[in-house]
Every structure is written in C-alpha cells, then in structure tokens.
PDB file of C-alpha atoms in Angstrom:
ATOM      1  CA  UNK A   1      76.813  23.881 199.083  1.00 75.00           C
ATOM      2  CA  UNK A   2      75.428  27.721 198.782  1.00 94.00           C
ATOM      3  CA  UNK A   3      72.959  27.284 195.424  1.00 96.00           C
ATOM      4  CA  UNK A   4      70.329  29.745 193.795  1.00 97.00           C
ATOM      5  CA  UNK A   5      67.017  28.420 191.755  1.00 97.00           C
ATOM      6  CA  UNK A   6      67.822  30.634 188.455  1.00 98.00           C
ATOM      7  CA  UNK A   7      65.568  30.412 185.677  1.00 97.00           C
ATOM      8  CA  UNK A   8      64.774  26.822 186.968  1.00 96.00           C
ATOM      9  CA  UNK A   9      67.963  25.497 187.274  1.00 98.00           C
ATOM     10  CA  UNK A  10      70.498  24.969 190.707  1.00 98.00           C
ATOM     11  CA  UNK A  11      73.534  27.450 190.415  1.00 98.00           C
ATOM     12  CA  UNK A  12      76.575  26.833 192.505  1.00 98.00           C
ATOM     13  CA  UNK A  13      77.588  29.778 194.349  1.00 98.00           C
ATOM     14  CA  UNK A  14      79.932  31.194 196.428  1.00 98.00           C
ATOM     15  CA  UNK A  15      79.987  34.968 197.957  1.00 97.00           C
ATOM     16  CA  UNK A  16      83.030  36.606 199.734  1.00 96.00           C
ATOM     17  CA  UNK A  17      83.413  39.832 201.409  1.00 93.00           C
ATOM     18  CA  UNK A  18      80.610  42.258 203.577  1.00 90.00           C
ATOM     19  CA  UNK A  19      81.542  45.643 200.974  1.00 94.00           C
ATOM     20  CA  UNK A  20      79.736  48.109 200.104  1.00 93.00           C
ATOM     21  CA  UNK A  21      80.410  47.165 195.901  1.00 96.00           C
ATOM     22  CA  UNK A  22      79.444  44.213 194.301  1.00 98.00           C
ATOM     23  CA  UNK A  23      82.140  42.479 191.635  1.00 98.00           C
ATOM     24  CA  UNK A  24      80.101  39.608 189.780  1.00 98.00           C
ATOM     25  CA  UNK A  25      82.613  37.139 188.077  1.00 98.00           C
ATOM     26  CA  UNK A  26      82.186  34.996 185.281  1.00 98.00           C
ATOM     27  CA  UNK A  27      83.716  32.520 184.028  1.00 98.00           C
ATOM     28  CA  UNK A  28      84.425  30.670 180.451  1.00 96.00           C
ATOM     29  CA  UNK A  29      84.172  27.714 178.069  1.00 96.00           C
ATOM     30  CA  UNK A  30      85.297  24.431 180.282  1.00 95.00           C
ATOM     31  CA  UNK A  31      86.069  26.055 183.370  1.00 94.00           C
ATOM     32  CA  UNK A  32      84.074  27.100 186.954  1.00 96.00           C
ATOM     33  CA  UNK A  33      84.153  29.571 189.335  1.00 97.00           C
ATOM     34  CA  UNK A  34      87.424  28.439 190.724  1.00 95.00           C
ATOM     35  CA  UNK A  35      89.430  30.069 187.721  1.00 95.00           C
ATOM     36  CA  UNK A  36      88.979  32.874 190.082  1.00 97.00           C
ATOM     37  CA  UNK A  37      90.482  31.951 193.022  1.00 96.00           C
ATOM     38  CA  UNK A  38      94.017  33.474 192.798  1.00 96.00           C
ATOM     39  CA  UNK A  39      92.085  36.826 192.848  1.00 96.00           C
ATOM     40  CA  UNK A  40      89.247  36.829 195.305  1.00 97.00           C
ATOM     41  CA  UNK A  41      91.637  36.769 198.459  1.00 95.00           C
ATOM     42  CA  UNK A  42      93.529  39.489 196.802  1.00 94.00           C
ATOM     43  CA  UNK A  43      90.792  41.779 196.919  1.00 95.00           C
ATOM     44  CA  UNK A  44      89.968  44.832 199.351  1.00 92.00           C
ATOM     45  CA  UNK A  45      86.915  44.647 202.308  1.00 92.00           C
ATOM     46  CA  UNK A  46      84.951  46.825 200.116  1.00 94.00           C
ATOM     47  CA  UNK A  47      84.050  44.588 198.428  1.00 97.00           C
ATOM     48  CA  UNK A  48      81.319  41.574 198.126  1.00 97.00           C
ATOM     49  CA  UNK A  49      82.668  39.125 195.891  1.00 98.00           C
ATOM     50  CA  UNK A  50      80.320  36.618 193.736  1.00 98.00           C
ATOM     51  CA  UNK A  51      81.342  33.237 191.831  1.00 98.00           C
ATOM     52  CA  UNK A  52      79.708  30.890 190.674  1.00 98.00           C
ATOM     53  CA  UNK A  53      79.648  27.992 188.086  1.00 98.00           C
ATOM     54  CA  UNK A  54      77.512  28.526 184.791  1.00 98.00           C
ATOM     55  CA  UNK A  55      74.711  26.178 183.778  1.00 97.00           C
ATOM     56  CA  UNK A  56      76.312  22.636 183.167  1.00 97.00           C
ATOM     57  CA  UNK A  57      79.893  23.486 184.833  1.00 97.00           C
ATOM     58  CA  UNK A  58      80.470  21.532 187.365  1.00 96.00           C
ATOM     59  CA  UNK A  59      78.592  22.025 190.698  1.00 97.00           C
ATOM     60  CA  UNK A  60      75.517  24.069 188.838  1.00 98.00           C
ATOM     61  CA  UNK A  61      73.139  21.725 187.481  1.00 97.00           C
ATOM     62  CA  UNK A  62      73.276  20.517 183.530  1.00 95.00           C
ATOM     63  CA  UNK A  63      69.559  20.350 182.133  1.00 94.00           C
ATOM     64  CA  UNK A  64      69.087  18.228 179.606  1.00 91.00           C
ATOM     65  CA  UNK A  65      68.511  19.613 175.452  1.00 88.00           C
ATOM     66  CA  UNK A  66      70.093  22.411 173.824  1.00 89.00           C
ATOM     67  CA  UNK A  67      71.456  25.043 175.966  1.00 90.00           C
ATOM     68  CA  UNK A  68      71.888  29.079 174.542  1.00 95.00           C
ATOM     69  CA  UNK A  69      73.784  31.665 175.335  1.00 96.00           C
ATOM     70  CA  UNK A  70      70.622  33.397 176.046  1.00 96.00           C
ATOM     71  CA  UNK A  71      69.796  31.262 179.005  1.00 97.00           C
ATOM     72  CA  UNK A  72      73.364  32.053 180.416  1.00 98.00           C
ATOM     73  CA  UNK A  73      72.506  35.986 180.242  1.00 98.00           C
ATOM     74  CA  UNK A  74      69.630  35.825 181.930  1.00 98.00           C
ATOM     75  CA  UNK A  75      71.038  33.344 184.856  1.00 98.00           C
ATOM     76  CA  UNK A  76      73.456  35.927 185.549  1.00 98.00           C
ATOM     77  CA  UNK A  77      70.636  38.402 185.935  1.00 98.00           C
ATOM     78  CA  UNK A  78      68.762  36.305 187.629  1.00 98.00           C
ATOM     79  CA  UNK A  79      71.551  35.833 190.108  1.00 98.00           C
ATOM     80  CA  UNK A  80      72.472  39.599 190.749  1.00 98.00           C
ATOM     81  CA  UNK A  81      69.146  40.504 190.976  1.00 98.00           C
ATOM     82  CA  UNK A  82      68.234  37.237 193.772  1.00 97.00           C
ATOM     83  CA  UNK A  83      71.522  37.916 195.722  1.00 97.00           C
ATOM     84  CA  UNK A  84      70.477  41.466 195.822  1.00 97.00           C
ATOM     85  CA  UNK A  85      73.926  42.910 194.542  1.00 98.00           C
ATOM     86  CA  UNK A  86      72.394  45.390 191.538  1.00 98.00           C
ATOM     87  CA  UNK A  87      74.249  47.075 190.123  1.00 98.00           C
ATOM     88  CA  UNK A  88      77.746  45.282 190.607  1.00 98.00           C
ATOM     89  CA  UNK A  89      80.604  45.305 188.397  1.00 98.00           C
ATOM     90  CA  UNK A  90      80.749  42.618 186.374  1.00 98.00           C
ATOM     91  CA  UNK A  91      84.071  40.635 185.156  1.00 98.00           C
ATOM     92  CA  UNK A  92      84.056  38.212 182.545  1.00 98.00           C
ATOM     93  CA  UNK A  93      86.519  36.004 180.730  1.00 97.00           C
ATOM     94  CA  UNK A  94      86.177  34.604 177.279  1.00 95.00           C
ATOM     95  CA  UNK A  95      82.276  33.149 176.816  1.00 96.00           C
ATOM     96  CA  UNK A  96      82.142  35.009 180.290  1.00 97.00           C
ATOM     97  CA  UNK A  97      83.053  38.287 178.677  1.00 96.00           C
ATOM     98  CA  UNK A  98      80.649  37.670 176.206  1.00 95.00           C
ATOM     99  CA  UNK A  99      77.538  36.967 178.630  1.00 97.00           C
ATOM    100  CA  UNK A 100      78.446  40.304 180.396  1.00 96.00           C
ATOM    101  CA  UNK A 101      78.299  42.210 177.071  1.00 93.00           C
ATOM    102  CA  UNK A 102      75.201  41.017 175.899  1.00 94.00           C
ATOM    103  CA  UNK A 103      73.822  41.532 179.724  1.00 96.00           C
ATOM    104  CA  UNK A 104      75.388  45.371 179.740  1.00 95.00           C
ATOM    105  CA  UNK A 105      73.064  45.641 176.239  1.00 92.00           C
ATOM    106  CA  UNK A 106      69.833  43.953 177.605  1.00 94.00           C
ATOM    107  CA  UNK A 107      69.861  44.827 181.558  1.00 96.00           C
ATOM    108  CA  UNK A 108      72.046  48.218 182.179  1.00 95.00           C
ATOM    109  CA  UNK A 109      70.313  48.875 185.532  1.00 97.00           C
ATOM    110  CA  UNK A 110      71.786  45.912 186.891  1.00 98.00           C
ATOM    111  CA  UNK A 111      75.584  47.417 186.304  1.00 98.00           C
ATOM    112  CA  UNK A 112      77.399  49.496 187.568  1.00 97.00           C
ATOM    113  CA  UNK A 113      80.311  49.001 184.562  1.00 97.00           C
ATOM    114  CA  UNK A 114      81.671  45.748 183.091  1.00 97.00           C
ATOM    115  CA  UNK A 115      85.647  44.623 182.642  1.00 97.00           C
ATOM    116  CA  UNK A 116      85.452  41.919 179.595  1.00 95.00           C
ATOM    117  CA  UNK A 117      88.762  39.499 178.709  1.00 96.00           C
ATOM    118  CA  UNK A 118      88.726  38.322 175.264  1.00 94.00           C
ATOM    119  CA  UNK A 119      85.179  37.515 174.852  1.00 92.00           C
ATOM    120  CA  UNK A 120      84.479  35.127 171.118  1.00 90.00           C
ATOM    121  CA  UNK A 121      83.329  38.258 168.895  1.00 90.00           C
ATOM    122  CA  UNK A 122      84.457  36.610 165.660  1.00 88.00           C
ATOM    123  CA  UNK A 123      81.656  37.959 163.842  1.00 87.00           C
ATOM    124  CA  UNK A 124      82.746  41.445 164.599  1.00 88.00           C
ATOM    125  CA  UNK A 125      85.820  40.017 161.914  1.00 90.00           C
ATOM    126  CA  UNK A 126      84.218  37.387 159.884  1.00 88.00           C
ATOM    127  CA  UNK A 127      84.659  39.840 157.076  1.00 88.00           C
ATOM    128  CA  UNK A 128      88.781  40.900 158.125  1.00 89.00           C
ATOM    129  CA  UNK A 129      91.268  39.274 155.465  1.00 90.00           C
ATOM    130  CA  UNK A 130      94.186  39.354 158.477  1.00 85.00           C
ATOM    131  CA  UNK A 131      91.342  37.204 161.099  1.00 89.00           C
ATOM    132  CA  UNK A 132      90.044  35.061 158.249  1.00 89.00           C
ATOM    133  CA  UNK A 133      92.849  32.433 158.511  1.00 88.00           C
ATOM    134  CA  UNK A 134      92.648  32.595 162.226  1.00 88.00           C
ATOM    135  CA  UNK A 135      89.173  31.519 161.860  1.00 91.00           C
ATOM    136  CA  UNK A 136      89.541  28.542 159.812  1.00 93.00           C
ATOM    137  CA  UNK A 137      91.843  27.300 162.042  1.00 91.00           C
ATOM    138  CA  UNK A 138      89.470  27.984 164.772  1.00 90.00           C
ATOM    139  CA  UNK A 139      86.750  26.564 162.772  1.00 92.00           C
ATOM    140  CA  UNK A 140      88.789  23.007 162.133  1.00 95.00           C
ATOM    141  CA  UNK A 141      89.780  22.666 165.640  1.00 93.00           C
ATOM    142  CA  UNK A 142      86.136  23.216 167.120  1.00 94.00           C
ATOM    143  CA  UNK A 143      84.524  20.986 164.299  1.00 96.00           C
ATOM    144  CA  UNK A 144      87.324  18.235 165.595  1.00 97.00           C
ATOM    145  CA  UNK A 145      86.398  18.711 169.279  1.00 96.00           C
ATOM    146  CA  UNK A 146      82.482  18.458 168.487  1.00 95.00           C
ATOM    147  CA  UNK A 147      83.680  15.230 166.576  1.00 97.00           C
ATOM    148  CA  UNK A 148      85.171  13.703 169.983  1.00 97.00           C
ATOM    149  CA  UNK A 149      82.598  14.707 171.983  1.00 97.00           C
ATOM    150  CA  UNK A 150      79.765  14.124 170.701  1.00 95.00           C
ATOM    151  CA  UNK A 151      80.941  10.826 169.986  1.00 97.00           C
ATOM    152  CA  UNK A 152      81.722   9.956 173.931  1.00 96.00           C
ATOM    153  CA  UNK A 153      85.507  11.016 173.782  1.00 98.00           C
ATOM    154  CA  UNK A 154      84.662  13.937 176.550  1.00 97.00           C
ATOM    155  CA  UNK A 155      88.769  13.243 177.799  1.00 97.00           C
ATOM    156  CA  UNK A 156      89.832  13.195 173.838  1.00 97.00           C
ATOM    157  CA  UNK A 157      88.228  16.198 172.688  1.00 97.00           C
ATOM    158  CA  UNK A 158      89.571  17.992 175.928  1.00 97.00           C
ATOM    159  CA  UNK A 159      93.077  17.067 175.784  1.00 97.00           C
ATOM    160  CA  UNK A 160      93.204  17.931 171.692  1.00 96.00           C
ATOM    161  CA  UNK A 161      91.623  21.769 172.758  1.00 94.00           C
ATOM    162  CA  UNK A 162      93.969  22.115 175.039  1.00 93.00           C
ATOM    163  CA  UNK A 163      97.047  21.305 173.380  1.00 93.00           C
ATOM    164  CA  UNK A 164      96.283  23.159 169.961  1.00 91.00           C
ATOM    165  CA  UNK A 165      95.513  26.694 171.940  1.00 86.00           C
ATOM    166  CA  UNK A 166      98.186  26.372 174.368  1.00 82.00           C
ATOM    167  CA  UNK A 167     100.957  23.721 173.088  1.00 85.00           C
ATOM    168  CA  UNK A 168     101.162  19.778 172.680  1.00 92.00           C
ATOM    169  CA  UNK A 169     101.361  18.198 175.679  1.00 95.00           C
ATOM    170  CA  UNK A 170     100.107  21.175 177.794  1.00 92.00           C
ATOM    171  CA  UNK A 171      97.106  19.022 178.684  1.00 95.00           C
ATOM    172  CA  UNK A 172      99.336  15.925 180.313  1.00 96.00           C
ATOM    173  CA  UNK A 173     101.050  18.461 182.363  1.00 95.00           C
ATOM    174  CA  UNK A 174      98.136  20.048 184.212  1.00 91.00           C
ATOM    175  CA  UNK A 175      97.074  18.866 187.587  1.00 93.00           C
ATOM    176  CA  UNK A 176      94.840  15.779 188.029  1.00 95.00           C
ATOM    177  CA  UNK A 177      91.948  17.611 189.600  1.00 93.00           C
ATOM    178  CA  UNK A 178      92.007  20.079 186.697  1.00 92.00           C
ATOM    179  CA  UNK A 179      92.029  17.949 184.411  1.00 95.00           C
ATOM    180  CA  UNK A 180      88.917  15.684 185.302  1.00 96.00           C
ATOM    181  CA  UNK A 181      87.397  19.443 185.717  1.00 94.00           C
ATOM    182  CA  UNK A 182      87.466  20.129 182.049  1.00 95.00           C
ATOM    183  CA  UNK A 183      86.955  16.757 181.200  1.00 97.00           C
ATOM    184  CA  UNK A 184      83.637  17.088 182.981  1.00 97.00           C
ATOM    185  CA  UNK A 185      82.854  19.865 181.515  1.00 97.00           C
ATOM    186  CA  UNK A 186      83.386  19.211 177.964  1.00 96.00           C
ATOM    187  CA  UNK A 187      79.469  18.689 176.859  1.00 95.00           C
ATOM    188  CA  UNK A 188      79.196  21.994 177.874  1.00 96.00           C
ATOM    189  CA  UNK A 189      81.016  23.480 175.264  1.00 95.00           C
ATOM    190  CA  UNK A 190      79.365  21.528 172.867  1.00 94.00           C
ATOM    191  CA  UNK A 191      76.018  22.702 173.478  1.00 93.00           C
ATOM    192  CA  UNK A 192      78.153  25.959 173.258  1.00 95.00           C
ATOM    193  CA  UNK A 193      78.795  25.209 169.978  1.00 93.00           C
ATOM    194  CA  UNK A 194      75.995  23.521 168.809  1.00 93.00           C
ATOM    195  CA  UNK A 195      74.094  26.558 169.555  1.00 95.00           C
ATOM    196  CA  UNK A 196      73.376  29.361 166.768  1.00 91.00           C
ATOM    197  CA  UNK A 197      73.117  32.184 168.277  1.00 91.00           C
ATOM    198  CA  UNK A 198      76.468  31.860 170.498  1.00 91.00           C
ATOM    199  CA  UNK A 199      78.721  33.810 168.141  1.00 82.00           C
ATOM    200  CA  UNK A 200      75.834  36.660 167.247  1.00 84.00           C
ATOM    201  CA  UNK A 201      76.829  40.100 168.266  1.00 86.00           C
ATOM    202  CA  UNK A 202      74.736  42.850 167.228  1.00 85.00           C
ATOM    203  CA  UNK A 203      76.898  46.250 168.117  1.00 84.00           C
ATOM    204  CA  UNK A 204      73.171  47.724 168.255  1.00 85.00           C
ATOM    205  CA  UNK A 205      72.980  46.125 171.491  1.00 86.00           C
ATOM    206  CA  UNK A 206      75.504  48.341 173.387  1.00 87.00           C
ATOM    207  CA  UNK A 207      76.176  51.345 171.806  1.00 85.00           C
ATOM    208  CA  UNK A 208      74.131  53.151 174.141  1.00 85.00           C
ATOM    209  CA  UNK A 209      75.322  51.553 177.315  1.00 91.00           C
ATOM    210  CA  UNK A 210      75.607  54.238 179.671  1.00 90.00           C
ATOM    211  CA  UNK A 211      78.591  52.616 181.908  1.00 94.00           C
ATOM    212  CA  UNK A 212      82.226  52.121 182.102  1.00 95.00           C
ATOM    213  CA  UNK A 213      83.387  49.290 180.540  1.00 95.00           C
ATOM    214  CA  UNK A 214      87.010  47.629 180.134  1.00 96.00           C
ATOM    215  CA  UNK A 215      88.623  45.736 177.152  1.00 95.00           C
ATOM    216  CA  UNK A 216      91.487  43.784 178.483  1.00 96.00           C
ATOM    217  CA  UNK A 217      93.578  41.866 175.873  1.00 93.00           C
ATOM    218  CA  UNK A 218      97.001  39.722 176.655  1.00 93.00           C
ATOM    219  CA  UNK A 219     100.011  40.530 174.289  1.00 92.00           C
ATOM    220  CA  UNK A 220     101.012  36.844 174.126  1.00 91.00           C
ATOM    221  CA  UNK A 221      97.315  36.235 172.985  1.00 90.00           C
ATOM    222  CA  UNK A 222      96.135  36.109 169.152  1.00 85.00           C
ATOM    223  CA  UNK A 223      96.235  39.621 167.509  1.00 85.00           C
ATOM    224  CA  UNK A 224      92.752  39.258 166.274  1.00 87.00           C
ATOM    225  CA  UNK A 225      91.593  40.458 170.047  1.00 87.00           C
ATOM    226  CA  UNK A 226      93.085  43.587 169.299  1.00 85.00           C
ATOM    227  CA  UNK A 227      91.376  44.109 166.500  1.00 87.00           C
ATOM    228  CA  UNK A 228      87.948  42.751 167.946  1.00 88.00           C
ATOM    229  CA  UNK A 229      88.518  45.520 170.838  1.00 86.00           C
ATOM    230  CA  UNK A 230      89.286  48.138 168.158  1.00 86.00           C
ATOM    231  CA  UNK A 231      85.818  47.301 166.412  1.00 86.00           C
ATOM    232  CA  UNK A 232      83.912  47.407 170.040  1.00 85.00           C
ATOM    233  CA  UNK A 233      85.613  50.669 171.470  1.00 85.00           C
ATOM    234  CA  UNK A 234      83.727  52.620 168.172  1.00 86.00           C
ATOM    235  CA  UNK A 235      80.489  51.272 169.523  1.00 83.00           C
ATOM    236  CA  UNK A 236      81.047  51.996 172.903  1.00 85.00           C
ATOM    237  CA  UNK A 237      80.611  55.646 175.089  1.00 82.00           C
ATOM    238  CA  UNK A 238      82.782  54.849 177.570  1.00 87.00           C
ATOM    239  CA  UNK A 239      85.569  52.319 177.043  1.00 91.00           C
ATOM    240  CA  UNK A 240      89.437  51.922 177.872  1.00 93.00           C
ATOM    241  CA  UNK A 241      91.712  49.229 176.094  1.00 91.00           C
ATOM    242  CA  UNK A 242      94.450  47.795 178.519  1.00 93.00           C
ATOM    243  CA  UNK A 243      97.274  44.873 177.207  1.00 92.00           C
ATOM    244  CA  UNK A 244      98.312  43.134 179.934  1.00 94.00           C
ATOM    245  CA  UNK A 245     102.287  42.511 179.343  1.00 92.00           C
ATOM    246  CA  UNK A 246     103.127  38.875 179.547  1.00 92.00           C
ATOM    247  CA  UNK A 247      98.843  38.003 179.826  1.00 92.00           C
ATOM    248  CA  UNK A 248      97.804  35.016 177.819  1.00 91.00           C
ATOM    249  CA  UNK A 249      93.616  34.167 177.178  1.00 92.00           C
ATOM    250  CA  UNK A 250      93.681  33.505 181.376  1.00 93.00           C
ATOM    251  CA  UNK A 251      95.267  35.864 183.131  1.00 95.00           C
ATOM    252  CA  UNK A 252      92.985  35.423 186.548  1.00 96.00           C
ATOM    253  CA  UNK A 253      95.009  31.954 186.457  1.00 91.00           C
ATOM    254  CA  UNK A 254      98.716  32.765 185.373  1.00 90.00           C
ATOM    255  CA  UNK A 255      98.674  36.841 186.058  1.00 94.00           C
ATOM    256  CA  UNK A 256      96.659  37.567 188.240  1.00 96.00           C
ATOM    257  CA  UNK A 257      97.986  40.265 190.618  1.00 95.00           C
ATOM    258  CA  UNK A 258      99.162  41.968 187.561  1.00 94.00           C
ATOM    259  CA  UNK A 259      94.872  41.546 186.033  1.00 97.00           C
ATOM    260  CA  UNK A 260      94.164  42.930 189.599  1.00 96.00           C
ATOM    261  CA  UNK A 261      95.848  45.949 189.507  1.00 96.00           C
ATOM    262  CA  UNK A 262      94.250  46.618 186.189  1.00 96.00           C
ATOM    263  CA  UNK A 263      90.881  45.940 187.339  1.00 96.00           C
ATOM    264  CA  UNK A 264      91.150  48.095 190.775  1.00 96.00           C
ATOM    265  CA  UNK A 265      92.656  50.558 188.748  1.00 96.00           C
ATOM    266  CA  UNK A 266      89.814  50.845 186.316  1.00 95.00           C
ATOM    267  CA  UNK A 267      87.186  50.739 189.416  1.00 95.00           C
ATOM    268  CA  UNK A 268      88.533  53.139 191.252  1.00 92.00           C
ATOM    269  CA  UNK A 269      88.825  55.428 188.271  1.00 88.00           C
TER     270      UNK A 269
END
C-alpha cells in the first residue's frame, strides 16, 4: 500500500491521474478516502487526483494520546508539499472542510483555491438564537457518543450517530464493509472531540486569503450551514455559495455527479 511519513506518522495514500492540476481531497469524521470514490473516475486527464485516509482512519496509522486538529492541518501540508502537488485545489467535507480552511489561513502558497462542504463552524453561531437549539441537540448526541466510546461500545456509539443524523435504523441498513469502517473508526472522533481546539475558528485566519474558495451547502441539510456560509462569505475576498438541490451532509457519496459539476464548474471558472 502507497504510504507517506507525515509529521511522523504512516498516511495511506492513493494518487490518480498524470494532469497538469492537482485536486487534494479530504475527507471527514468516521470515514476514509474511499468516500471519494464515486468521483475520482468521473474526473477529466487533467487532472492528478490525491486521497488519502487522515491520521487514525483506517489504513493511516493511529498514534497513541490526544490527537488535534492541528496535527491534521499540517499532515495535509505535509502531504502536498512531499507529493510535490503545490498548489492544488483542495476539497474537503465536513472536519475535512474544516482542515482545508484553517490550511488556506496558515499555508496559502500551497493552494491554488479550496471547495469546503459543511465544515463544523459552530462557533461562528454559538451566539445565533435560531442555531442555539441545533446545538444542544448536537451537544447531547456527541456527549452520548463519547459516553459509548470511551467506554468500549466503538459499534454502539456508531450505530446511535448514525441513526440520530440520518434516521433510526439507517445504520442496520448500510453495507457490512461500511459498517465495520466506521466502527473502526469511531476513537477517532473521539479524540476529535476530546480535543479543544477542534471547534476554534478565528475569521482572522482567512480574511486575507488571496484564492478562490467554494461554500457548498445541501438543501436537505440543517439550515444552520447556510447561515455558517453567510458568516464566512463576509470574511472572505473571493467566495461563491452553491446549494446543491437534493444534497444531504455527503454528497461525494449520494450526489455525486451533480457535486462534480459544481466543482468543475467552479475550477474552470
């Protein structure tokens, strides 16, 4: 298997295509580089196409102690800059979206413009009286899942995520393989959570960031994205806002030729 030394620890990789531009993808909380795969295929020759699985996902190696969100930032600079693809684009979904932000902020050379689905900035709207309830409910759920975990029930915790943001039962009714995926990769996301600094956004960090980026938002997901985007757009030179019609929190999985005619779009623009 194709891995990198990053920062010290063994990244899974995979790289597709002999173009000319580099598209980084990233994916989020639970999931590996194979969230992608209805999308790489479906991509021109001009491009080179790199996925890979964070720190503790899956193939990528899982050091032991408390993990940060910082340490994901700089593994994906670490991996553009020892695959030699500066400055790609850079896609990210969810805690993926959020790495490529605070990467665009901290390492601009290394971009050429980032597309970001949906990325966790809650503390944009801590302070919102329409995202506050929202965010309890978010708060009880993850509390409940750190409960299970933490406590051994990796296949608990997993199913009762999955059924409270999609619907009960959606859990028992994905594949097998999938399954034992997220399973697997459940103590991730609690050293996601169990880390500080996860949630921090500062809009310092990127309201100089000379590049194209794009704010992609389902309209079957929660409204509070939309409000999120609205807050980030202000910060940002350069930004467009696309809903995807009929997109959920995953379109790369359940949209995705619709997500790549947004994203080629946006590119080639």
């Amino acid at each position: 298997m194709p891995t990198a030394n990053v920062n010290g620890v063994k990244l899974y990789y995979e790289l597709n295509g002999e173009g000319e531009f580099p598209l980084v993808f990233v994916h989020g909380s639970w999931s590996t580089h194979q969230t992608w795969d209805a999308i790489v295929p479906a991509l021109p020759e001009q491009f080179r196409i790199l996925t890979y699985d964070r720190r503790g996902h899956s193939r990528s190696e899982r050091p032991p102690g408390q993990g940060s969100i910082r340490e994901d930032v700089a593994d994906l600079a670490g991996l553009i800059e020892q695959l030699h693809l500066a400055p790609a684009w850079v896609i990210g979904n969810s805690q993926g979206a959020l790495i490529a932000l605070r990467l665009a902020g901290q390492r601009p050379d290394l971009l050429r413009g980032i597309s970001r689905h949906e990325p966790p900035l809650f503390s944009l709207v801590a302070d919102e009286p329409s995202a506050m309830l929202l965010l309890e409910e978010m708060e009880k759920l993850d509390a409940a899942v750190v409960e299970r975990i933490a406590a051994g029930d990796s296949a608990g915790g997993t199913e009762l995520f999955i059924d409270t943001i999609a619907s009960p039962g959606a859990f028992a009714e994905l594949p097998g393989a999938y399954q034992e995926e997220l399973i697997y990769n459940a103590p991730t996301y609690l050293d996601e959570i169990q880390d500080p600094e996860n949630t921090d956004f500062d809009p310092a960090w990127v309201k100089e960031f000379p590049r194209p980026v794009l704010l992609t938002t389902g309209d079957e997901s929660e409204p509070i994205f939309v409000l999120m985007y609205a807050k980030v757009a202000e910060l940002l030179p350069e930004v467009k806002i696309q809903v995807l019609s009929g997109a959920g929190h995953v379109p790369q999985r359940y949209q995705p030729e619709a997500y790549i005619e947004v994203l080629l779009a946006f590119i080639r623009e």
